[in-house]
Amino acid sequence: AQTVTQSQPEMSVQEAETVTLSCTYDTSESDYYLFWYKQPPSRQMILVIRQEAYKQQNATENRFSVNFQKAAKSFSLKISDSQLGDAAMYFCAYRSRDQGAQKLVFGQGTRLTINP
Amino acid sequence: DSGVTQTPKHLITATGQRVTLRCSPRSGDLSVYWYQQSLDQGLQFLIQYYNGEERAKGNILERFSAQQFPDLHSELNLSSLELGDSALYFCASSVGIGTLAGNEQFFGPGTRLTVL
């Protein structure tokens, strides 16, 4: 079974600075998807960024980018120019490409605080 | 707004009772997923339905059951409720079960269940 680990329960960063959230995962599959979800105080789960394991190029969405290291099974999220609205819980998630295993497997989450 | 709706938003009930949570997927989405978010267990996959049929099961208790109706809405039934069932229950939907476009899951706002 796949597992996802986020070793940083809490992180904080100054507004406008850059912060990196860590995520490692364990799988025996060679092809899969990785995601970062944001959960603000409203509790809504919002997809931030997605990475397909067969793509070597790291995904980027505006101020959000990932560092995907397949051999190390590492998938970190970098937030540049942090804004107050980035304050939230961030969850790393894994999903198999197997059509019979579409569930998301989540890490424990990292609570990000933005200091003004 | 993800396009996934869940009712009710909040539910307070007593131990031993039975409740039904409802989810309407995005228009055109055939697959529905249920997740439970609790303080001690984190975010866990419960069950997936695709076009009315059960597709995958996760850590779903025998006291819990779900179904997807012909109009594609889904209901999660929780019975013989215990204090530990208090959690945020999310429904998510996706287009289908293929690998096309990563088959992104869109989350509803969740139903917060409190068992007293």
mmCIF file of C-alpha atoms in Angstrom:
data_model
loop_
_atom_site.group_PDB
_atom_site.id
_atom_site.type_symbol
_atom_site.label_atom_id
_atom_site.label_comp_id
_atom_site.label_asym_id
_atom_site.label_seq_id
_atom_site.Cartn_x
_atom_site.Cartn_y
_atom_site.Cartn_z
ATOM 1 C CA ALA A 1 0.000 0.000 0.000
ATOM 2 C CA GLN A 2 1.107 3.508 -0.731
ATOM 3 C CA THR A 3 1.918 5.926 2.077
ATOM 4 C CA VAL A 4 2.534 9.665 2.129
ATOM 5 C CA THR A 5 4.528 11.421 4.841
ATOM 6 C CA GLN A 6 4.687 15.115 5.630
ATOM 7 C CA SER A 7 7.295 15.566 8.318
ATOM 8 C CA GLN A 8 6.577 19.228 9.063
ATOM 9 C CA PRO A 9 3.378 19.597 11.127
ATOM 10 C CA GLU A 10 3.763 23.393 11.102
ATOM 11 C CA MET A 11 5.696 25.958 9.104
ATOM 12 C CA SER A 12 5.754 29.727 9.157
ATOM 13 C CA VAL A 13 7.101 32.299 6.747
ATOM 14 C CA GLN A 14 7.242 36.059 6.446
ATOM 15 C CA GLU A 15 4.961 37.641 3.900
ATOM 16 C CA ALA A 16 6.678 37.958 0.485
ATOM 17 C CA GLU A 17 9.266 35.319 1.385
ATOM 18 C CA THR A 18 9.632 31.809 -0.033
ATOM 19 C CA VAL A 19 8.755 28.627 1.820
ATOM 20 C CA THR A 20 9.152 24.952 0.952
ATOM 21 C CA LEU A 21 6.879 22.216 2.292
ATOM 22 C CA SER A 22 8.224 18.670 2.282
ATOM 23 C CA CYS A 23 6.533 15.439 1.276
ATOM 24 C CA THR A 24 7.834 11.918 0.805
ATOM 25 C CA TYR A 25 5.918 8.899 -0.351
ATOM 26 C CA ASP A 26 6.331 5.198 -0.662
ATOM 27 C CA THR A 27 5.107 3.145 -3.605
ATOM 28 C CA SER A 28 6.130 0.195 -5.729
ATOM 29 C CA GLU A 29 4.401 1.643 -8.786
ATOM 30 C CA SER A 30 6.340 3.359 -11.549
ATOM 31 C CA ASP A 31 3.546 5.581 -12.793
ATOM 32 C CA TYR A 32 1.281 7.690 -10.620
ATOM 33 C CA TYR A 33 0.102 11.200 -9.848
ATOM 34 C CA LEU A 34 1.084 13.496 -7.008
ATOM 35 C CA PHE A 35 -0.901 16.468 -5.780
ATOM 36 C CA TRP A 36 -0.754 19.321 -3.328
ATOM 37 C CA TYR A 37 -4.083 20.405 -1.871
ATOM 38 C CA LYS A 38 -4.714 23.524 0.187
ATOM 39 C CA GLN A 39 -7.303 23.597 2.963
ATOM 40 C CA PRO A 40 -7.957 27.138 4.246
ATOM 41 C CA PRO A 41 -9.998 27.826 7.398
ATOM 42 C CA SER A 42 -13.162 27.413 5.302
ATOM 43 C CA ARG A 43 -12.225 23.692 5.149
ATOM 44 C CA GLN A 44 -12.664 23.575 1.360
ATOM 45 C CA MET A 45 -10.105 21.305 -0.334
ATOM 46 C CA ILE A 46 -8.476 23.200 -3.203
ATOM 47 C CA LEU A 47 -6.107 21.639 -5.703
ATOM 48 C CA VAL A 48 -2.897 23.670 -5.867
ATOM 49 C CA ILE A 49 -0.723 21.702 -8.257
ATOM 50 C CA ARG A 50 -0.409 18.305 -9.895
ATOM 51 C CA GLN A 51 2.572 16.266 -11.084
ATOM 52 C CA GLU A 52 2.517 13.233 -13.331
ATOM 53 C CA ALA A 53 5.281 10.830 -12.397
ATOM 54 C CA TYR A 54 6.268 10.041 -15.980
ATOM 55 C CA LYS A 55 6.999 13.727 -16.618
ATOM 56 C CA GLN A 56 10.484 14.755 -15.545
ATOM 57 C CA GLN A 57 9.703 18.456 -15.730
ATOM 58 C CA ASN A 58 8.569 19.949 -12.440
ATOM 59 C CA ALA A 59 5.048 21.383 -12.458
ATOM 60 C CA THR A 60 4.544 25.114 -11.931
ATOM 61 C CA GLU A 61 1.389 27.123 -11.268
ATOM 62 C CA ASN A 62 2.075 30.826 -10.856
ATOM 63 C CA ARG A 63 3.792 31.250 -7.452
ATOM 64 C CA PHE A 64 3.603 27.509 -6.715
ATOM 65 C CA SER A 65 6.137 25.013 -7.981
ATOM 66 C CA VAL A 66 7.223 21.531 -7.054
ATOM 67 C CA ASN A 67 10.533 19.737 -6.785
ATOM 68 C CA PHE A 68 9.775 16.186 -7.858
ATOM 69 C CA GLN A 69 12.566 13.702 -7.172
ATOM 70 C CA LYS A 70 11.246 10.350 -8.355
ATOM 71 C CA ALA A 71 14.201 8.235 -7.277
ATOM 72 C CA ALA A 72 14.108 9.732 -3.813
ATOM 73 C CA LYS A 73 10.291 9.592 -3.734
ATOM 74 C CA SER A 74 10.169 13.204 -2.723
ATOM 75 C CA PHE A 75 7.649 15.853 -3.780
ATOM 76 C CA SER A 76 8.129 19.243 -2.166
ATOM 77 C CA LEU A 77 6.048 22.372 -2.722
ATOM 78 C CA LYS A 78 7.662 25.785 -3.034
ATOM 79 C CA ILE A 79 5.561 28.876 -2.503
ATOM 80 C CA SER A 80 7.201 32.069 -3.721
ATOM 81 C CA ASP A 81 6.250 35.602 -2.673
ATOM 82 C CA SER A 82 4.063 34.259 0.143
ATOM 83 C CA GLN A 83 0.780 36.061 0.645
ATOM 84 C CA LEU A 84 -1.537 36.205 3.653
ATOM 85 C CA GLY A 85 -4.091 34.231 1.667
ATOM 86 C CA ASP A 86 -1.669 31.315 1.442
ATOM 87 C CA ALA A 87 -2.185 30.569 5.133
ATOM 88 C CA ALA A 88 -3.787 27.129 5.276
ATOM 89 C CA MET A 89 -3.239 23.428 5.830
ATOM 90 C CA TYR A 90 -1.406 21.881 2.912
ATOM 91 C CA PHE A 91 -1.826 18.218 2.075
ATOM 92 C CA CYS A 92 0.352 16.141 -0.185
ATOM 93 C CA ALA A 93 -1.537 13.332 -1.935
ATOM 94 C CA TYR A 94 -0.764 10.311 -4.094
ATOM 95 C CA ARG A 95 -2.942 8.669 -6.677
ATOM 96 C CA SER A 96 -2.266 5.549 -8.665
ATOM 97 C CA ARG A 97 -2.794 5.488 -12.424
ATOM 98 C CA ASP A 98 -4.345 2.065 -11.971
ATOM 99 C CA GLN A 99 -8.007 2.448 -12.941
ATOM 100 C CA GLY A 100 -8.978 0.232 -10.049
ATOM 101 C CA ALA A 101 -7.213 2.417 -7.497
ATOM 102 C CA GLN A 102 -8.325 5.992 -8.029
ATOM 103 C CA LYS A 103 -8.401 6.987 -4.367
ATOM 104 C CA LEU A 104 -6.232 9.790 -3.061
ATOM 105 C CA VAL A 105 -3.814 8.869 -0.285
ATOM 106 C CA PHE A 106 -3.074 11.918 1.838
ATOM 107 C CA GLY A 107 -0.240 12.913 4.117
ATOM 108 C CA GLN A 108 -0.898 14.263 7.591
ATOM 109 C CA GLY A 109 -0.752 17.868 6.471
ATOM 110 C CA THR A 110 1.416 20.920 7.176
ATOM 111 C CA ARG A 111 -0.108 24.011 8.726
ATOM 112 C CA LEU A 112 1.382 27.093 7.064
ATOM 113 C CA THR A 113 1.286 30.444 8.847
ATOM 114 C CA ILE A 114 2.120 33.666 7.039
ATOM 115 C CA ASN A 115 3.558 36.420 9.241
ATOM 116 C CA PRO A 116 2.799 39.966 8.050
ATOM 117 C CA ASP B 1 -16.904 26.862 -6.008
ATOM 118 C CA SER B 2 -15.983 23.345 -7.177
ATOM 119 C CA GLY B 3 -19.453 22.507 -8.465
ATOM 120 C CA VAL B 4 -19.820 19.644 -5.978
ATOM 121 C CA THR B 5 -22.566 20.195 -3.420
ATOM 122 C CA GLN B 6 -22.995 18.495 -0.081
ATOM 123 C CA THR B 7 -25.869 18.658 2.372
ATOM 124 C CA PRO B 8 -26.223 19.292 5.193
ATOM 125 C CA LYS B 9 -23.263 21.519 6.086
ATOM 126 C CA HIS B 10 -23.493 20.652 9.745
ATOM 127 C CA LEU B 11 -25.094 17.752 11.562
ATOM 128 C CA ILE B 12 -25.304 17.232 15.302
ATOM 129 C CA THR B 13 -26.683 13.976 16.588
ATOM 130 C CA ALA B 14 -26.455 11.527 19.455
ATOM 131 C CA THR B 15 -24.642 8.238 19.836
ATOM 132 C CA GLY B 16 -26.539 5.290 18.422
ATOM 133 C CA GLN B 17 -28.360 7.363 15.834
ATOM 134 C CA ARG B 18 -28.299 7.090 12.042
ATOM 135 C CA VAL B 19 -27.639 9.912 9.586
ATOM 136 C CA THR B 20 -27.504 10.354 5.822
ATOM 137 C CA LEU B 21 -25.092 12.664 4.062
ATOM 138 C CA ARG B 22 -25.857 13.726 0.531
ATOM 139 C CA CYS B 23 -23.586 14.652 -2.354
ATOM 140 C CA SER B 24 -24.310 15.970 -5.828
ATOM 141 C CA PRO B 25 -21.326 15.704 -8.192
ATOM 142 C CA ARG B 26 -20.307 18.226 -10.799
ATOM 143 C CA SER B 27 -22.355 18.129 -13.961
ATOM 144 C CA GLY B 28 -21.003 15.375 -16.181
ATOM 145 C CA ASP B 29 -18.943 13.658 -13.502
ATOM 146 C CA LEU B 30 -19.670 9.952 -13.184
ATOM 147 C CA SER B 31 -17.389 9.075 -10.295
ATOM 148 C CA VAL B 32 -18.025 9.973 -6.661
ATOM 149 C CA TYR B 33 -15.619 9.503 -3.762
ATOM 150 C CA TRP B 34 -16.214 9.808 -0.023
ATOM 151 C CA TYR B 35 -13.457 10.831 2.393
ATOM 152 C CA GLN B 36 -13.419 11.245 6.162
ATOM 153 C CA GLN B 37 -11.256 13.884 7.868
ATOM 154 C CA SER B 38 -10.808 13.416 11.596
ATOM 155 C CA LEU B 39 -8.247 14.736 14.048
ATOM 156 C CA ASP B 40 -6.741 11.355 14.842
ATOM 157 C CA GLN B 41 -7.007 9.600 11.461
ATOM 158 C CA GLY B 42 -6.397 12.499 9.095
ATOM 159 C CA LEU B 43 -7.940 12.366 5.625
ATOM 160 C CA GLN B 44 -8.999 8.851 4.693
ATOM 161 C CA PHE B 45 -10.681 7.418 1.639
ATOM 162 C CA LEU B 46 -13.908 5.603 2.399
ATOM 163 C CA ILE B 47 -15.508 4.483 -0.835
ATOM 164 C CA GLN B 48 -15.850 5.239 -4.566
ATOM 165 C CA TYR B 49 -18.786 4.843 -6.904
ATOM 166 C CA TYR B 50 -18.710 5.028 -10.658
ATOM 167 C CA ASN B 51 -21.908 5.404 -12.651
ATOM 168 C CA GLY B 52 -23.980 3.769 -9.942
ATOM 169 C CA GLU B 53 -21.662 0.905 -9.090
ATOM 170 C CA GLU B 54 -19.238 0.515 -6.222
ATOM 171 C CA ARG B 55 -15.728 0.813 -7.600
ATOM 172 C CA ALA B 56 -13.366 0.766 -4.629
ATOM 173 C CA LYS B 57 -13.528 0.506 -0.872
ATOM 174 C CA GLY B 58 -11.181 1.967 1.679
ATOM 175 C CA ASN B 59 -11.294 2.093 5.448
ATOM 176 C CA ILE B 60 -15.052 2.168 5.636
ATOM 177 C CA LEU B 61 -16.676 0.701 8.721
ATOM 178 C CA GLU B 62 -19.404 -1.907 8.384
ATOM 179 C CA ARG B 63 -21.759 0.554 10.100
ATOM 180 C CA PHE B 64 -21.306 2.860 7.124
ATOM 181 C CA SER B 65 -22.765 2.329 3.679
ATOM 182 C CA ALA B 66 -23.124 4.353 0.525
ATOM 183 C CA GLN B 67 -24.874 4.308 -2.790
ATOM 184 C CA GLN B 68 -25.003 6.264 -6.021
ATOM 185 C CA PHE B 69 -28.364 6.826 -7.628
ATOM 186 C CA PRO B 70 -29.336 6.932 -11.335
ATOM 187 C CA ASP B 71 -29.133 10.735 -11.298
ATOM 188 C CA LEU B 72 -25.539 10.261 -10.032
ATOM 189 C CA HIS B 73 -26.015 11.857 -6.647
ATOM 190 C CA SER B 74 -24.630 9.821 -3.779
ATOM 191 C CA GLU B 75 -25.558 9.249 -0.166
ATOM 192 C CA LEU B 76 -23.386 8.101 2.705
ATOM 193 C CA ASN B 77 -25.301 6.415 5.499
ATOM 194 C CA LEU B 78 -23.754 6.260 8.951
ATOM 195 C CA SER B 79 -25.493 4.137 11.565
ATOM 196 C CA SER B 80 -25.038 3.229 15.232
ATOM 197 C CA LEU B 81 -23.011 6.386 15.542
ATOM 198 C CA GLU B 82 -20.170 6.598 18.045
ATOM 199 C CA LEU B 83 -18.323 9.591 19.437
ATOM 200 C CA GLY B 84 -15.354 8.691 17.258
ATOM 201 C CA ASP B 85 -17.408 9.135 14.095
ATOM 202 C CA SER B 86 -17.357 12.896 14.628
ATOM 203 C CA ALA B 87 -15.491 14.218 11.604
ATOM 204 C CA LEU B 88 -15.674 16.232 8.418
ATOM 205 C CA TYR B 89 -17.000 14.096 5.577
ATOM 206 C CA PHE B 90 -16.013 15.131 2.078
ATOM 207 C CA CYS B 91 -17.465 14.087 -1.202
ATOM 208 C CA ALA B 92 -15.404 14.490 -4.364
ATOM 209 C CA SER B 93 -16.265 13.842 -7.983
ATOM 210 C CA SER B 94 -14.345 13.255 -11.186
ATOM 211 C CA VAL B 95 -15.174 12.736 -14.812
ATOM 212 C CA GLY B 96 -14.594 9.016 -14.865
ATOM 213 C CA ILE B 97 -12.144 6.325 -14.031
ATOM 214 C CA GLY B 98 -9.673 6.657 -16.867
ATOM 215 C CA THR B 99 -6.272 8.227 -16.685
ATOM 216 C CA LEU B 100 -7.111 11.054 -19.067
ATOM 217 C CA ALA B 101 -6.058 14.425 -17.719
ATOM 218 C CA GLY B 102 -5.202 12.878 -14.374
ATOM 219 C CA ASN B 103 -8.874 12.505 -13.622
ATOM 220 C CA GLU B 104 -8.805 15.333 -11.110
ATOM 221 C CA GLN B 105 -11.074 15.023 -8.096
ATOM 222 C CA PHE B 106 -13.113 18.107 -7.187
ATOM 223 C CA PHE B 107 -14.113 18.338 -3.549
ATOM 224 C CA GLY B 108 -17.358 19.518 -2.058
ATOM 225 C CA PRO B 109 -17.440 21.804 1.001
ATOM 226 C CA GLY B 110 -17.903 18.869 3.374
ATOM 227 C CA THR B 111 -20.427 17.931 6.038
ATOM 228 C CA ARG B 112 -19.314 18.392 9.619
ATOM 229 C CA LEU B 113 -20.756 15.630 11.778
ATOM 230 C CA THR B 114 -20.753 15.981 15.534
ATOM 231 C CA VAL B 115 -21.819 12.991 17.610
ATOM 232 C CA LEU B 116 -22.666 13.839 21.226
#
